[in-house]
C-alpha positions as a printed Julia matrix, in Angstrom:
230×3 Matrix{Float64}:
 -0.07   0.0     0.04
  1.16   3.75   -0.65
  2.76   5.6     2.12
  0.47   8.13    3.37
  1.95  11.55    3.15
  3.6   13.08    6.03
  1.31  16.25    7.57
  2.96  18.95    9.44
  0.85  20.6    12.3
 -2.17  18.82   10.96
 -2.36  20.94    7.78
  0.91  21.28    5.91
  1.28  18.28    3.31
  5.01  17.66    2.74
  5.8   17.53   -0.86
  9.79  17.4    -0.53
 12.82  18.14    1.88
 14.79  21.06    0.73
 17.44  21.43    3.05
 18.98  20.59    6.58
 20.69  22.92    8.96
 21.91  23.03   12.57
 18.7   23.87   13.9
 15.91  22.36   11.79
 14.95  20.91    8.53
 13.43  22.74    5.51
 10.45  21.17    3.44
  8.41  22.23    0.46
  4.83  21.75    1.7
  1.17  22.75    0.6
 -1.57  23.86    3.0
 -4.4   21.15    2.81
 -7.3   23.65    2.47
 -5.78  26.6     0.69
 -3.21  24.52   -1.44
 -0.89  27.39   -1.0
  2.78  26.02   -1.31
  5.14  27.21    1.45
  8.54  26.53    2.79
  8.22  24.61    6.28
 10.91  24.58    8.87
 10.79  22.17   11.55
 12.99  22.41   14.56
 15.18  19.22   15.06
 14.01  16.95   17.78
 17.25  17.04   19.64
 16.34  20.53   20.29
 12.5   20.33   20.88
 13.41  20.01   24.93
 15.92  22.94   25.02
 14.1   26.28   25.79
 16.55  28.4    24.41
 16.55  26.6    21.2
 12.94  27.24   20.88
 13.02  30.82   21.83
 15.57  31.18   19.16
 13.65  29.29   16.58
 10.29  31.04   17.2
 12.03  34.64   17.39
 11.85  34.38   13.43
  8.13  34.73   13.4
  8.11  37.65   15.63
 11.0   39.51   13.96
  9.66  38.9    10.4
  6.38  39.96   11.38
  7.29  43.23   13.28
  9.28  44.35   10.46
  7.0   43.52    7.73
  9.31  44.81    4.9
  9.04  43.25    1.41
 12.63  42.93    1.66
 12.37  40.19    4.65
 10.95  36.92    3.98
  7.42  36.5     5.18
  6.56  34.05    7.77
  2.75  32.98    7.63
  2.23  30.5    10.49
  3.91  29.03   13.68
  2.87  25.92   15.55
  3.7   22.74   17.04
  3.88  19.48   15.32
  3.9   15.98   17.18
  6.6   13.43   16.57
  5.19   9.51   16.16
  6.6    9.33   19.77
  4.1   12.03   20.85
  6.74  14.84   21.47
  6.17  18.26   20.54
  8.27  20.14   17.86
  8.0   23.65   16.74
  7.6   24.62   13.1
  7.23  27.71   10.86
  5.61  28.16    7.77
  6.96  30.87    5.5
  6.89  32.2     1.73
  8.56  29.63   -0.85
 11.13  31.68   -2.36
 12.53  30.44   -5.78
 16.3   31.28   -6.39
 19.3   30.91   -4.72
 21.51  32.74   -1.91
 24.27  35.0    -2.54
 26.75  32.69   -1.34
 25.49  29.91   -3.69
 25.9   32.72   -6.68
 29.21  33.67   -5.45
 30.37  29.97   -5.29
 29.92  29.73   -8.94
 32.44  32.1    -9.71
 30.83  33.8   -12.49
 29.21  36.87  -11.01
 30.59  40.2   -11.92
 31.73  42.3    -8.98
 29.35  45.25   -9.84
 26.44  42.93  -10.0
 27.34  41.27   -6.53
 27.65  44.66   -5.02
 24.35  45.9    -6.45
 22.77  42.96   -4.74
 24.6   43.63   -1.48
 23.13  47.18   -1.86
 19.74  46.14   -2.24
 19.87  44.33    1.23
 20.52  47.71    2.67
 16.78  48.61    2.7
 15.25  45.7     4.59
 18.36  46.05    7.04
 17.56  49.75    7.47
 13.79  48.95    8.17
 14.85  46.2    10.92
 17.37  48.74   12.47
 14.78  51.6    12.6
 12.59  49.28   14.81
 15.65  48.19   17.21
 16.35  44.68   15.6
 19.71  43.8    15.1
 20.18  40.89   12.71
 23.45  39.47   14.19
 24.15  36.79   11.39
 24.6   39.15    8.14
 26.27  36.82    5.72
 25.95  35.81    1.79
 24.13  32.64    3.1
 21.36  34.9     4.7
 20.82  36.99    1.48
 18.7   35.48   -0.98
 18.21  36.18   -4.68
 14.47  35.58   -5.32
 13.73  34.91   -8.97
 10.39  35.91  -10.26
  8.29  34.1   -12.75
  9.24  36.96  -15.29
 13.13  36.53  -14.57
 13.54  39.54  -12.31
 15.52  38.94   -9.12
 14.71  40.67   -5.73
 16.85  40.4    -2.79
 15.38  38.91    0.66
 16.92  38.94    3.85
 16.48  35.84    5.67
 16.86  34.1     8.93
 16.55  36.46   11.98
 16.74  33.19   14.12
 19.62  34.95   16.29
 18.23  38.36   15.97
 18.41  40.65   18.93
 15.47  43.1    19.78
 17.09  46.09   21.6
 13.74  47.25   22.83
 12.94  43.91   24.56
 15.29  42.48   26.94
 13.4   39.65   28.11
 15.24  37.29   25.52
 18.64  38.65   26.55
 21.55  36.32   25.25
 23.69  34.79   27.99
 26.68  37.01   29.03
 30.0   36.32   27.24
 28.03  34.39   24.45
 28.93  34.72   21.08
 26.46  34.23   18.27
 26.78  34.44   14.4
 29.32  33.59   12.08
 32.93  34.44   12.76
 34.15  35.76    9.54
 31.45  38.49    9.42
 31.31  39.33   13.28
 32.4   42.63   14.56
 34.91  42.48   17.43
 32.44  43.63   20.43
 30.04  40.71   18.88
 33.16  38.32   18.99
 33.13  39.19   22.87
 29.65  39.22   23.91
 26.89  38.95   21.54
 24.46  40.99   24.13
 26.18  44.2    22.88
 25.66  43.77   19.2
 24.12  46.78   17.6
 23.07  48.22   14.16
 26.77  49.17   14.14
 27.59  45.53   14.37
 25.58  44.35   11.29
 27.29  47.5     9.44
 30.6   45.82   10.27
 29.15  42.57    8.83
 27.89  44.38    5.78
 31.43  45.47    5.26
 33.03  42.25    5.52
 30.73  41.12    2.78
 31.71  43.9     0.38
 35.24  43.08    1.11
 34.76  39.56    0.04
 32.81  40.59   -2.99
 35.67  42.84   -3.78
 38.57  40.78   -2.99
 37.52  37.07   -3.15
 38.68  36.52    0.34
 37.68  37.34    4.12
 39.01  40.6     5.69
 40.27  38.41    8.69
 41.2   34.54    8.27
 42.86  31.93   10.31
 43.33  28.4    10.9
 40.69  28.33   13.92
 37.73  30.55   15.27
 40.04  31.73   17.97
 42.73  32.94   15.35
 40.08  34.77   13.41
 38.42  36.55   16.44
């Protein structure tokens, strides 16, 4: 007999698995009633009992909804899925984007510098909208800049993954003292020491590191270990 389709949150029918990251798995799914196709991110089971991991995962919903900019990936829904063993696992339903990340585009090695810089500059608008609301992304890197390809062939930049963003107006979810969050090649010195002190200026540093990478083909600071880079 055919295997029944997997349904997430009792309403999203999984069509295929897109990717797997450190915190969760991303699927292409469609809503069983509206038939809208979405991207569904499900938190990894091993993190489902970690309160801090759940908070970081669901933060993406609040941040994206609060910013509400067309250059920020839209989050439609959030809920809890149940594993076959009866364990609750949070999930997010987001707009399904067609295209690739700036990192994937640069990895092919055939993107002119002017085009890569133009894509970066387009990211400044949603980033400024986030900063105006007191939201610091804290993980700006080419992997989190998505080049959405429309049906007419045009491309539009989307800023994605606000999972470790900091809301400077709400310290209920403060990062632990001395904790570093982000990707080391793009992290400002103050963020390397303590993620709690990251500000909009820290994102500007990360943006500068990306510009350097696009122009020079290398990181502004490199080393054989994370400590060496820091």
